[in-house]
mmCIF file of C-alpha atoms in Angstrom:
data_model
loop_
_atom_site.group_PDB
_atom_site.id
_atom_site.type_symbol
_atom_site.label_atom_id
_atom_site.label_comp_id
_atom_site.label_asym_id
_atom_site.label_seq_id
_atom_site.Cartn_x
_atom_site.Cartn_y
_atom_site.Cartn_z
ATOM 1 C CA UNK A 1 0.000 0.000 0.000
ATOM 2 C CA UNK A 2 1.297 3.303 -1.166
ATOM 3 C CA UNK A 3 1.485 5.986 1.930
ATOM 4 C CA UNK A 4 1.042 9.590 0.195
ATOM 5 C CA UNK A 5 2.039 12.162 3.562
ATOM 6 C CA UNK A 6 0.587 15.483 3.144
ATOM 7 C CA UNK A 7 1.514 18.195 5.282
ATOM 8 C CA UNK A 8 0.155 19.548 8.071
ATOM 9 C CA UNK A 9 -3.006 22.103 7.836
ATOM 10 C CA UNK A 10 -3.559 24.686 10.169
ATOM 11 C CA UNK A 11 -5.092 27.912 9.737
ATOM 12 C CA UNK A 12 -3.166 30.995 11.749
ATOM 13 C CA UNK A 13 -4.933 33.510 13.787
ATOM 14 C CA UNK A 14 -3.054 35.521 15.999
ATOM 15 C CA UNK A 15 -2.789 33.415 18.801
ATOM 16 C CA UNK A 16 -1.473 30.313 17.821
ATOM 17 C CA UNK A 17 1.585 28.870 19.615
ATOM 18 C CA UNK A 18 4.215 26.519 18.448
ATOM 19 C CA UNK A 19 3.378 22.764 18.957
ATOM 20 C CA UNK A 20 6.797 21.265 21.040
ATOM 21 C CA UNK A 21 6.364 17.306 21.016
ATOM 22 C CA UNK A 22 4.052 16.987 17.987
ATOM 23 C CA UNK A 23 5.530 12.723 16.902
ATOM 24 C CA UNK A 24 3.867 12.610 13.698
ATOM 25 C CA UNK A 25 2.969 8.573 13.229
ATOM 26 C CA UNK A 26 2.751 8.460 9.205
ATOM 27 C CA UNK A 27 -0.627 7.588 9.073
ATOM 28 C CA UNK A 28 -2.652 5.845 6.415
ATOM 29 C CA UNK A 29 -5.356 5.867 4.338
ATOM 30 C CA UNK A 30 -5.636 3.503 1.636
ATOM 31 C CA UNK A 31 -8.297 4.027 -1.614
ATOM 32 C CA UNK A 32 -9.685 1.843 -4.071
ATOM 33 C CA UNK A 33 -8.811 3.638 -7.577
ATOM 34 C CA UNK A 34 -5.993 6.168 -6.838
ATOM 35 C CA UNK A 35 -4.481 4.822 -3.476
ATOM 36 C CA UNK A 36 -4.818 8.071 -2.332
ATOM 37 C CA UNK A 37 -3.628 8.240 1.693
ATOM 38 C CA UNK A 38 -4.274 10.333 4.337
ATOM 39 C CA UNK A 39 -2.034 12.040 7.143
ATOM 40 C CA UNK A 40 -0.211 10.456 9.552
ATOM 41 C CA UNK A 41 -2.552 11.324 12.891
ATOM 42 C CA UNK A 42 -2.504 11.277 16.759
ATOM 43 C CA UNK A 43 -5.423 11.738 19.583
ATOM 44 C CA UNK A 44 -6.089 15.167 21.841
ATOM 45 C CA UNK A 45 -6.481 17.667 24.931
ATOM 46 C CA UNK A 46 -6.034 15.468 27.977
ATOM 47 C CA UNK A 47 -4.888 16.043 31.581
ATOM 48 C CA UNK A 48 -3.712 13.140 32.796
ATOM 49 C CA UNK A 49 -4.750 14.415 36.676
ATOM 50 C CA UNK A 50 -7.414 11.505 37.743
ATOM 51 C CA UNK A 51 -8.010 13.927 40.926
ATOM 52 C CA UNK A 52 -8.885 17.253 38.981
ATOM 53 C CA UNK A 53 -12.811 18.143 39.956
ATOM 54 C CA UNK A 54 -12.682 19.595 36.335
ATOM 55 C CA UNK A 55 -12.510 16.768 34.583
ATOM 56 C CA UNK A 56 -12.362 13.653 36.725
ATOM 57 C CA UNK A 57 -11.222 10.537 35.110
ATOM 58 C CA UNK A 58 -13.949 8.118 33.683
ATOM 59 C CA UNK A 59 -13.357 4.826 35.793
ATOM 60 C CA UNK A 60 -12.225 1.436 33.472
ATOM 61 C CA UNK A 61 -15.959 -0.541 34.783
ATOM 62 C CA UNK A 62 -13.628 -3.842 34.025
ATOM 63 C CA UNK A 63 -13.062 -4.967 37.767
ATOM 64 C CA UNK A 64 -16.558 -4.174 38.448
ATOM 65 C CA UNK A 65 -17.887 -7.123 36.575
ATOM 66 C CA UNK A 66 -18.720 -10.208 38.036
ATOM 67 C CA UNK A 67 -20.120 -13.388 37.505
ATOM 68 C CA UNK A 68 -22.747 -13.133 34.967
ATOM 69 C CA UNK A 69 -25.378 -15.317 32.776
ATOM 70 C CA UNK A 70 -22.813 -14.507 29.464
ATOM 71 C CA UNK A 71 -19.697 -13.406 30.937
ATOM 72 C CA UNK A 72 -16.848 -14.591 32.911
ATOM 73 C CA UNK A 73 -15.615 -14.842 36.440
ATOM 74 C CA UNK A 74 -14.601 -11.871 38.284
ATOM 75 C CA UNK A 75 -10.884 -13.847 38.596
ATOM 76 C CA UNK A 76 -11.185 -14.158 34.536
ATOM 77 C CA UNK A 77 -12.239 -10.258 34.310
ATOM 78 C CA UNK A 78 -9.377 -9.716 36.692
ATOM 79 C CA UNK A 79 -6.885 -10.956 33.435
ATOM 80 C CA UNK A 80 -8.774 -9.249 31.298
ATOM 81 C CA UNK A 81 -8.174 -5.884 32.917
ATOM 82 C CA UNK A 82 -4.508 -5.970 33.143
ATOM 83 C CA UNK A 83 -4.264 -6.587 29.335
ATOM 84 C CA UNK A 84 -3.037 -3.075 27.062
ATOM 85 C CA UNK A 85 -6.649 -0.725 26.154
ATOM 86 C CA UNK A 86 -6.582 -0.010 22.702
ATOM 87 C CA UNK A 87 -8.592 2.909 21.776
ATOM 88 C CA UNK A 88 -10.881 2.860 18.433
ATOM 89 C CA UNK A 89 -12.430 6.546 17.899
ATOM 90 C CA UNK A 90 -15.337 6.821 15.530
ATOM 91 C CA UNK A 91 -14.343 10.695 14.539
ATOM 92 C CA UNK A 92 -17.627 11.246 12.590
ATOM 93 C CA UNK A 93 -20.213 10.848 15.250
ATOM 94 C CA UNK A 94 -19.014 13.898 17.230
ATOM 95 C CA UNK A 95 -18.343 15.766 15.053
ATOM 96 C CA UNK A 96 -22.302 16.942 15.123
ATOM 97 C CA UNK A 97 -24.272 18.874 17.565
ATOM 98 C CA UNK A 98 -27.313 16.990 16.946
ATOM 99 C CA UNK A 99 -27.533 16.487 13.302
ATOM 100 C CA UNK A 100 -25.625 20.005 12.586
ATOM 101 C CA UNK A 101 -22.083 19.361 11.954
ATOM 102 C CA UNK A 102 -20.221 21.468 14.486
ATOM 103 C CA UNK A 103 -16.253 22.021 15.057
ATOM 104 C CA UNK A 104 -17.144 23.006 18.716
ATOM 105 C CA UNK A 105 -18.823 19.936 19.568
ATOM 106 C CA UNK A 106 -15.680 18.008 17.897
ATOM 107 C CA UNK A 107 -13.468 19.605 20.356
ATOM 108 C CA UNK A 108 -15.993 19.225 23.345
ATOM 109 C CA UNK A 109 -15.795 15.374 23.303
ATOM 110 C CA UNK A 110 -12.624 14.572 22.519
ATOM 111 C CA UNK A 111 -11.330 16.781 24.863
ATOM 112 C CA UNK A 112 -13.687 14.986 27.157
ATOM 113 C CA UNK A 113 -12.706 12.069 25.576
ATOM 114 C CA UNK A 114 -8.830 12.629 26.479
ATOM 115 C CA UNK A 115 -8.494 13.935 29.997
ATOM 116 C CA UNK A 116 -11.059 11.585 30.815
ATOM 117 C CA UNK A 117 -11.127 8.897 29.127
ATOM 118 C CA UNK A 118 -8.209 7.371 27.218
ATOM 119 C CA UNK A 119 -5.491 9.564 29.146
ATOM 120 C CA UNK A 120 -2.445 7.834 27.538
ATOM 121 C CA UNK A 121 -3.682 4.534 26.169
ATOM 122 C CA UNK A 122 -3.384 4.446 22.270
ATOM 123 C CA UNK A 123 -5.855 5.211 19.976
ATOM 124 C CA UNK A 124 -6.757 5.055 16.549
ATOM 125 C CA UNK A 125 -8.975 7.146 14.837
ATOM 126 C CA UNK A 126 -11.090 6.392 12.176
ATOM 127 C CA UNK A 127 -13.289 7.854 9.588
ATOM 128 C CA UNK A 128 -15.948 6.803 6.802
ATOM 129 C CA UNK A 129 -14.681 6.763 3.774
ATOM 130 C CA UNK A 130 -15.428 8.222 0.310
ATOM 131 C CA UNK A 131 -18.938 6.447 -0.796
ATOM 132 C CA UNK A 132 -18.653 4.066 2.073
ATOM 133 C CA UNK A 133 -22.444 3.562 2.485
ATOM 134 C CA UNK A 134 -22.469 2.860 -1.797
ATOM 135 C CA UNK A 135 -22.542 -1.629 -1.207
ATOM 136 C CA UNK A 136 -25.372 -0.952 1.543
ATOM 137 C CA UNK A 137 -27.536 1.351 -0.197
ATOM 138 C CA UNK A 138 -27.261 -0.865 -3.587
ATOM 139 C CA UNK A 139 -28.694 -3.695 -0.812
ATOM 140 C CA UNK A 140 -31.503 -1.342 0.475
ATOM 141 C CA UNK A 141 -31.925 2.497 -1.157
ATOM 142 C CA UNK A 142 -33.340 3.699 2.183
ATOM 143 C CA UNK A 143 -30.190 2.597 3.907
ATOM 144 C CA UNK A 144 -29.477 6.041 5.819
ATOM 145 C CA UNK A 145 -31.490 8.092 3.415
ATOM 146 C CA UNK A 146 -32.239 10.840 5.858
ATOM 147 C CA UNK A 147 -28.569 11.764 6.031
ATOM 148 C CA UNK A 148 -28.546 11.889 2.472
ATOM 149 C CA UNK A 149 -31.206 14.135 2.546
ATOM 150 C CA UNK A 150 -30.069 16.481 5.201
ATOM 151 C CA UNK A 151 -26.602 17.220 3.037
ATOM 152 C CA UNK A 152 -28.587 17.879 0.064
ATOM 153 C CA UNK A 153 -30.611 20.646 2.335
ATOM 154 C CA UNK A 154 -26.816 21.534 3.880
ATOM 155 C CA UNK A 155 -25.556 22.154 0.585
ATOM 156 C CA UNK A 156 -28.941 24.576 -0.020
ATOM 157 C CA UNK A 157 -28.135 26.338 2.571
ATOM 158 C CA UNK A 158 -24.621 26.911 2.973
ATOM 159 C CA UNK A 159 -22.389 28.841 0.268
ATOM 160 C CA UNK A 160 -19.569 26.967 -1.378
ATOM 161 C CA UNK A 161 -20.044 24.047 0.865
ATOM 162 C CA UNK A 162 -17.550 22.143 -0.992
ATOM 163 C CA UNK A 163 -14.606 24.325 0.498
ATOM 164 C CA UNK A 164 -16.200 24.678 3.964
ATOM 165 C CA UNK A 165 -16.804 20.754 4.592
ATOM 166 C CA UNK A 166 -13.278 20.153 3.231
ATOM 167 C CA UNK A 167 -11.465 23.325 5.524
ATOM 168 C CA UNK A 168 -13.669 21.724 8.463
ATOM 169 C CA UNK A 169 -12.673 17.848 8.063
ATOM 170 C CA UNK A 170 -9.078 19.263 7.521
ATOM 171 C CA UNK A 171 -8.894 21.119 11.004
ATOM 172 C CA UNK A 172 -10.003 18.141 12.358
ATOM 173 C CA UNK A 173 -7.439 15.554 10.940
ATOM 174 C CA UNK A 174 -4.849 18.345 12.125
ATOM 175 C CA UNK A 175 -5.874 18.731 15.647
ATOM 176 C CA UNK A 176 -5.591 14.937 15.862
ATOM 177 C CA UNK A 177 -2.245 14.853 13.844
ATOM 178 C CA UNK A 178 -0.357 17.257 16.491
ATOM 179 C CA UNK A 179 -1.909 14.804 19.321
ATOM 180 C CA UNK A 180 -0.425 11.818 17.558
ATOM 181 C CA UNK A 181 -3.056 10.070 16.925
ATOM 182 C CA UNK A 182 -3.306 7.686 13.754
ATOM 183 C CA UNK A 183 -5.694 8.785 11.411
ATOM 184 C CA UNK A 184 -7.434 5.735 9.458
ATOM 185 C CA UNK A 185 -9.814 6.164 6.310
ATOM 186 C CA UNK A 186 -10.665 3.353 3.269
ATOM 187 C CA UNK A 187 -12.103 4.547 0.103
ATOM 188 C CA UNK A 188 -15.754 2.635 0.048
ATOM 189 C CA UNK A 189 -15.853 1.578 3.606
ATOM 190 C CA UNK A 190 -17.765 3.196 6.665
ATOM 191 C CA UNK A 191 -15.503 3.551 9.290
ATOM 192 C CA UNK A 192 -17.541 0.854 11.506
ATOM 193 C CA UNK A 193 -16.254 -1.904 9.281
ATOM 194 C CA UNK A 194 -13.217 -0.327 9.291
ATOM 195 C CA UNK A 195 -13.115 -0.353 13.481
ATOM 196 C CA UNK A 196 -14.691 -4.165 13.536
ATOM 197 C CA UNK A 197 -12.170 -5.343 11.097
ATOM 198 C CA UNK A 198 -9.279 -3.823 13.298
ATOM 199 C CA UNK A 199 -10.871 -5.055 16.588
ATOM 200 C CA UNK A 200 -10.449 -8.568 15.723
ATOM 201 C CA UNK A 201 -6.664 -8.028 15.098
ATOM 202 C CA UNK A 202 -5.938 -6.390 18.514
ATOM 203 C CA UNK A 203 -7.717 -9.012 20.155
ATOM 204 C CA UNK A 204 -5.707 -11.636 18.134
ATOM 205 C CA UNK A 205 -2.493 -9.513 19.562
ATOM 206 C CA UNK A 206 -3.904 -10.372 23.338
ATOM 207 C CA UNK A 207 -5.316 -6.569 24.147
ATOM 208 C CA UNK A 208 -8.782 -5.387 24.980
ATOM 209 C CA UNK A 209 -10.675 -2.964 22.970
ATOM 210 C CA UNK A 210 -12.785 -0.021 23.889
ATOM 211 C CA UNK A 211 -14.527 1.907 20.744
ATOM 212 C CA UNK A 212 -15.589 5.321 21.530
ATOM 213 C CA UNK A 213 -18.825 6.141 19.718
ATOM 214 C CA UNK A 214 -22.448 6.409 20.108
ATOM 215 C CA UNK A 215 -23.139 4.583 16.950
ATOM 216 C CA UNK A 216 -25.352 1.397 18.541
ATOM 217 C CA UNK A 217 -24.573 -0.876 15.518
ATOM 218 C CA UNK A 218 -20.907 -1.495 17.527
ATOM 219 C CA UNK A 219 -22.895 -3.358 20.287
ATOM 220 C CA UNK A 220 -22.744 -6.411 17.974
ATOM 221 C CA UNK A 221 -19.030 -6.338 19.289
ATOM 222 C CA UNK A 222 -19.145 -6.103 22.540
ATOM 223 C CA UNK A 223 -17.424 -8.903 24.680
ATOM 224 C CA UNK A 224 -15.766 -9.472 27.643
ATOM 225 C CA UNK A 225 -12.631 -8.288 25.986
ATOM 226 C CA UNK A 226 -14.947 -5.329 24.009
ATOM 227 C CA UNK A 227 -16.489 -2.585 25.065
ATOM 228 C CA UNK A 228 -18.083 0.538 24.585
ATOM 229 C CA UNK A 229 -17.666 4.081 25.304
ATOM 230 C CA UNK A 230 -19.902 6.900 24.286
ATOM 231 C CA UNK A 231 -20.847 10.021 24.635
ATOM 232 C CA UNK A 232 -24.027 11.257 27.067
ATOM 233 C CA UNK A 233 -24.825 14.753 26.759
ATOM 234 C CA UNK A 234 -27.641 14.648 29.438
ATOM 235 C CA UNK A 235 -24.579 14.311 31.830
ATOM 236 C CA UNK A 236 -21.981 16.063 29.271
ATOM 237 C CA UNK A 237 -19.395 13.274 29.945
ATOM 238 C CA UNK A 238 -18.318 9.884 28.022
ATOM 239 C CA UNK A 239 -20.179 6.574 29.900
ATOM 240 C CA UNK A 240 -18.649 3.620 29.298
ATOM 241 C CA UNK A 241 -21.029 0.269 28.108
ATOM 242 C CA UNK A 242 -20.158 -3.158 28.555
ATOM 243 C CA UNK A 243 -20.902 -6.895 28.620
ATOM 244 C CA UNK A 244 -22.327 -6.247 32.426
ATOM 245 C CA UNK A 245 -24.530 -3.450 31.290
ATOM 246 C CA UNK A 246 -26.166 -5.181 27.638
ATOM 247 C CA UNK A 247 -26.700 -8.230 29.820
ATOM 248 C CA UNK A 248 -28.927 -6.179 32.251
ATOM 249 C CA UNK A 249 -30.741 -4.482 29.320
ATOM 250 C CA UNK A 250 -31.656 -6.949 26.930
ATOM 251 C CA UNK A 251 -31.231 -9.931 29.328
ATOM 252 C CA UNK A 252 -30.021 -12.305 26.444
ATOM 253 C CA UNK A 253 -26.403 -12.632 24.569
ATOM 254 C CA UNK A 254 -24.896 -9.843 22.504
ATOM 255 C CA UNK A 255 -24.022 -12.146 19.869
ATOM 256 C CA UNK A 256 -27.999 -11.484 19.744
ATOM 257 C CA UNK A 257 -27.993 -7.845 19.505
ATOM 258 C CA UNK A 258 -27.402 -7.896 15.602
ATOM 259 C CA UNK A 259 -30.490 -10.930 15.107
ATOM 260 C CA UNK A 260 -32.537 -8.762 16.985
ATOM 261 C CA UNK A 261 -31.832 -5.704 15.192
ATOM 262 C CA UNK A 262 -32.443 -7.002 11.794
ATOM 263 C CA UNK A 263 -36.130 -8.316 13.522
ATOM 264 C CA UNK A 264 -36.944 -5.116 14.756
ATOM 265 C CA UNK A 265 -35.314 -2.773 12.411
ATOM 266 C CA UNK A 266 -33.053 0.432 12.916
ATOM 267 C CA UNK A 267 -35.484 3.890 11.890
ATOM 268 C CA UNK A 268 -32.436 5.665 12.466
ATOM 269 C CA UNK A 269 -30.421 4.028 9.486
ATOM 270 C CA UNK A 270 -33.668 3.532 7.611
ATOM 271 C CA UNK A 271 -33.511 -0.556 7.896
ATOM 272 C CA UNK A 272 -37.271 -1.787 8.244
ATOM 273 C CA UNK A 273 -38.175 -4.566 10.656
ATOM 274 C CA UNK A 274 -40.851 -6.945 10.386
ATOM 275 C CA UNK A 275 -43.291 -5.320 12.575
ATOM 276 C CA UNK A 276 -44.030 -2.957 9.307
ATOM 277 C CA UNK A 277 -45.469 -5.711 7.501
ATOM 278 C CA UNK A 278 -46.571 -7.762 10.512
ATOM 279 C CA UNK A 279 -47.127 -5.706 13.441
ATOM 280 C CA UNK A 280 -47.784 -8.339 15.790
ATOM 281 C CA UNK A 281 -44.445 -9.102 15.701
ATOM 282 C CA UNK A 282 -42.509 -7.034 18.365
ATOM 283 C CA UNK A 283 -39.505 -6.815 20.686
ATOM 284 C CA UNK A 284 -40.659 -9.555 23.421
ATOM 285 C CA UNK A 285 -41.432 -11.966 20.492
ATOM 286 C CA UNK A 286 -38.326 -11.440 18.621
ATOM 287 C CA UNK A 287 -36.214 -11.762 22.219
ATOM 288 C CA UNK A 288 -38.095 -14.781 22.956
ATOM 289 C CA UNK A 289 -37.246 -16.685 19.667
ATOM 290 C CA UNK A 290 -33.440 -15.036 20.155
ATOM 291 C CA UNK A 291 -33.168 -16.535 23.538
ATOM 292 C CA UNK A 292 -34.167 -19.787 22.367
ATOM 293 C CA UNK A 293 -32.423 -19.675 18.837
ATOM 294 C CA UNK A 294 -29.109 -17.783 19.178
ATOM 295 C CA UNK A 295 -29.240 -16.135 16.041
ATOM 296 C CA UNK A 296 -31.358 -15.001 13.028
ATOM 297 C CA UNK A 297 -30.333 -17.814 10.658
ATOM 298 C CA UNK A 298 -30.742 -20.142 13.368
ATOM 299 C CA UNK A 299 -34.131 -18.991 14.100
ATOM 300 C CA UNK A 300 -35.271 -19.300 9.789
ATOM 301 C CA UNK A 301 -33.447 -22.476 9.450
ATOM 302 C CA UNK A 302 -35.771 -24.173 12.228
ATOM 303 C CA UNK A 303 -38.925 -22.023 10.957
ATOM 304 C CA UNK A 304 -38.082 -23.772 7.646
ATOM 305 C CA UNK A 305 -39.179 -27.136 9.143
ATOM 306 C CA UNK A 306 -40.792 -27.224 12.320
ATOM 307 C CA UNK A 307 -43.061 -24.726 14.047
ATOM 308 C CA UNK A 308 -41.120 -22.391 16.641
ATOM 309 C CA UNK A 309 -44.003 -20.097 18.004
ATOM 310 C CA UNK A 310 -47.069 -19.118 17.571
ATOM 311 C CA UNK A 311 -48.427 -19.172 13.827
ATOM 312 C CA UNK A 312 -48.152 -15.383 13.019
ATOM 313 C CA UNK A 313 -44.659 -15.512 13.954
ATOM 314 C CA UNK A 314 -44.078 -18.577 12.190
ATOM 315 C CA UNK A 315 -45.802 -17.360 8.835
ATOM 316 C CA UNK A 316 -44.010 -14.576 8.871
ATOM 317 C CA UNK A 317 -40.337 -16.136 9.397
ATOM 318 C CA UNK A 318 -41.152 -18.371 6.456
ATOM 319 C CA UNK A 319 -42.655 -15.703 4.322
ATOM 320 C CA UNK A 320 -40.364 -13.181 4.643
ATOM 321 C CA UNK A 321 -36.870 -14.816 5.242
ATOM 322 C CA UNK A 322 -35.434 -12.649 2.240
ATOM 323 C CA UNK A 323 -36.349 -9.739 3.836
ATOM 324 C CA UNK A 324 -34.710 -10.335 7.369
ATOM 325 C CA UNK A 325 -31.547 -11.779 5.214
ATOM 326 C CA UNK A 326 -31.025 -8.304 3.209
ATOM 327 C CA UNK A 327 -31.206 -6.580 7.085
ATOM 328 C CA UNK A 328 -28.467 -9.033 7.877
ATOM 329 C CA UNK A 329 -26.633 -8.251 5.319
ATOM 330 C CA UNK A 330 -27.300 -4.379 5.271
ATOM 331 C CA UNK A 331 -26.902 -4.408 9.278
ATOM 332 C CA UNK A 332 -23.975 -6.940 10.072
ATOM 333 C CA UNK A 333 -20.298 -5.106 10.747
ATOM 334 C CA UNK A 334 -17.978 -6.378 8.232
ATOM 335 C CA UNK A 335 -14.031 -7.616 9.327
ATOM 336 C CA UNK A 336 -12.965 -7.864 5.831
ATOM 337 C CA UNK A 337 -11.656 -5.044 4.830
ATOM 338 C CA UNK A 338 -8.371 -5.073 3.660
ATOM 339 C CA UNK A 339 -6.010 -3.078 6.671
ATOM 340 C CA UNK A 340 -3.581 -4.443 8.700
ATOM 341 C CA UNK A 341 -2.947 -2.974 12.316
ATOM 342 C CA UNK A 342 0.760 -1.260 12.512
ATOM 343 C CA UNK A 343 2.872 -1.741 15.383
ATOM 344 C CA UNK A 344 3.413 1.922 16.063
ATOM 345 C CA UNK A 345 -0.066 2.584 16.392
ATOM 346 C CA UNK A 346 -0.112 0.350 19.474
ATOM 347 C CA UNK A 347 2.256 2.537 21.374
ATOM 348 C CA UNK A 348 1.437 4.510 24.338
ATOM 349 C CA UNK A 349 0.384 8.031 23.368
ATOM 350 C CA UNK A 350 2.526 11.394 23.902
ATOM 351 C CA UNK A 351 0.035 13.419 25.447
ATOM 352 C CA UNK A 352 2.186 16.428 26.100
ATOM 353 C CA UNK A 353 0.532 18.440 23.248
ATOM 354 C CA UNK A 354 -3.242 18.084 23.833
ATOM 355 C CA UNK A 355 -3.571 21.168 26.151
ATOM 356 C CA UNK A 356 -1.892 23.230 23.482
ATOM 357 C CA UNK A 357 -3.255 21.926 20.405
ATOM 358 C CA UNK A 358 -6.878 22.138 21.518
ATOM 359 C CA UNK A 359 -6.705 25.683 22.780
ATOM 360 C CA UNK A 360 -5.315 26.542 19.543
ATOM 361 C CA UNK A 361 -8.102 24.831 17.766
ATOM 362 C CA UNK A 362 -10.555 26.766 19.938
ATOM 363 C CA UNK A 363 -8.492 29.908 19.410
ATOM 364 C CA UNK A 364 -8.914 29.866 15.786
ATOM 365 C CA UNK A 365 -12.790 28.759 15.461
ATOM 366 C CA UNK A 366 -13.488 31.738 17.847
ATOM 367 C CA UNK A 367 -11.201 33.956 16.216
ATOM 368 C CA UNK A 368 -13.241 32.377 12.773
ATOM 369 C CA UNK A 369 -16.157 33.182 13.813
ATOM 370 C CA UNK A 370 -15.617 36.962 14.415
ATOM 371 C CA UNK A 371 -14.665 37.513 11.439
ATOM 372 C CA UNK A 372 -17.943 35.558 9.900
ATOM 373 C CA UNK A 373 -19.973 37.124 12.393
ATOM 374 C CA UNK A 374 -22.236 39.060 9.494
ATOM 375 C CA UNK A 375 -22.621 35.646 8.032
ATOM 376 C CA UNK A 376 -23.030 33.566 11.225
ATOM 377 C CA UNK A 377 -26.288 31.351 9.902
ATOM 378 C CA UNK A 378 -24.103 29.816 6.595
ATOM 379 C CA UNK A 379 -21.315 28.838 9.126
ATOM 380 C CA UNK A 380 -21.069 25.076 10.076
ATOM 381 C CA UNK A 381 -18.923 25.746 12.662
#
């Protein structure tokens, strides 16, 4: 894979300050067509001071566990917890205040994200590539339509867009360059398939694996060497989610959560469930079958030949198979994409920037915004 290095972007208002222990890590991003890469990248603004009232550290909920219907003993959670954390930050997510994209709720989290959070553990940071929803939508055209349709009204409303989104997504990759953080993006892939792909491979290297994102579709991963972490503005801090905590939710095993999803359908992404076409069929139905089944295909391969509940839900498991197959398929986190975790990436991060960089960053968006004051509603800032 050809690494193309760019240099770094930064805009320069009149506060900016020199950046002392900035370690690029040549970072990659590998295309389809043009192998076109992206920087080399690093994670930001943390104070490593678990005692500050300010931002007190988010506690690792790993020694908390216990013994469980799905998970291990609290002597086998013990092992797990003195394994290395590896990091795995879904950038795009936060990077929206609601569904407005907004730099200042970028810099909110993952400042958040580092004094809290992460501290000094490494990260990777990852973010959807160029037409990565294209094999998905081809599957199902309503696959995350509404997004689609909020850029088109973005681009209405917002003068040379093309140049703003690009500036934006720039600042970004540079205020996670100078906190050495690697940067990851793969023409035609969302960044989740990106993240489950590269999840595996830690594991495989004997770490544990937190991913840092709202996005629910990454609760198909969790495990007692997964979890999650994600942001909760009711409480303006990062919560983390694990094992423990799906367990007491859903009552059933993770490995579920995706069989149940393509039952019930995500609005959100604009995947259907079966309750539109047979609306008897609901959540305590579907986790019934689940509990009894294990998974989806399980669940159509015994509908196929014997009865497994009552005859509404078995009609409808026979009749429409195809259609809870294609939510499988649209729904299900791929781990083939073609990236290989790098060594260097695994390292513990030099934090020594983040202060710095992010006051900087926050420098020049205020500083940016002054001087588009008079045109303060075309701003995505």
């Amino acid at each position: 894979m050809e690494i193309q290095q760019f240099p770094p972007f930064t805009i320069t208002p009149r506060h900016f300050h020199p950046i002392p222990n900035s370690t690029h890590h040549p970072v990659l991003v590998s295309p389809l067509k043009q192998q076109r890469n992206l920087l080399k990248l690093s994670p930001l603004f943390c104070s490593s001071s678990s005692s500050s009232h300010s931002h007190p550290v988010v506690q690792d909920p790993m020694l908390q566990q216990g013994n469980g219907p799905f998970g291990k003993s609290r002597e086998t959670h013990y092992k797990n917890s003195r394994k290395k954390r590896v990091f795995f930050l879904d950038v795009n997510p936060i990077c929206y205040k609601g569904s407005i994209p907004s730099l200042q709720s970028f810099a909110h989290w993952i400042s958040l994200f580092f004094s809290q959070v992460s501290i000094t553990d490494p990260v990777i940071a990852v973010i959807d590539g160029e037409r990565g929803n294209e094999y998905r939508r081809q599957l199902l055209p309503s696959y995350k339509a509404s997004r689609r349709k909020y850029w088109h009204q973005l681009q209405g409303a917002v003068k040379s867009p093309r140049s703003t989104i690009e500036r934006s997504h720039r600042l970004i990759l540079d205020v996670l360059q100078n906190c050495n953080v690697p940067v990851v993006k793969i023409e035609s892939h969302e960044a989740d398939d990106v993240i489950a792909t590269l999840v595996e491979q830690v594991i495989q290297r004997g770490h544990r694996v937190v991913v840092a994102s709202p996005d629910k579709d990454f609760k198909q991963l969790i495990s007692d060497d997964v979890q999650i972490v994600m942001p909760v503005p009711e409480f303006n801090r990062w919560s983390f989610y694990t094992l423990k905590h799906y367990v007491a939710q859903y009552n059933c095993d993770p490995r579920s959560d995706l069989s149940l999803r393509c039952i019930l359908g995500d609005e959100v992404d604009g995947v259907p469930g079966i309750q539109h076409v047979v609306p008897g069929f609901g959540r305590k139905t579907a986790l019934k079958l689940l509990k009894k089944h294990g998974t989806l295909e399980n669940l159509l391969n015994a509908a196929s030949v014997r009865s497994v509940g009552r005859q509404y839900a078995q009609d409808a498991l026979i009749k429409y198979a195809d259609y809870l197959r294609r939510n499988y398929e649209v729904l299900s986190l791929k781990r083939d994409v073609s990236i290989h975790i790098e060594d260097q990436w695994l390292n513990e991060r030099d934090a020594r920037n983040d202060s710095l960089v992010l006051s900087n960053f926050l420098t020049s968006l205020k500083d940016s915004r002054n001087l588009n004051s008079p045109n303060r509603s075309h701003s995505i800032g």
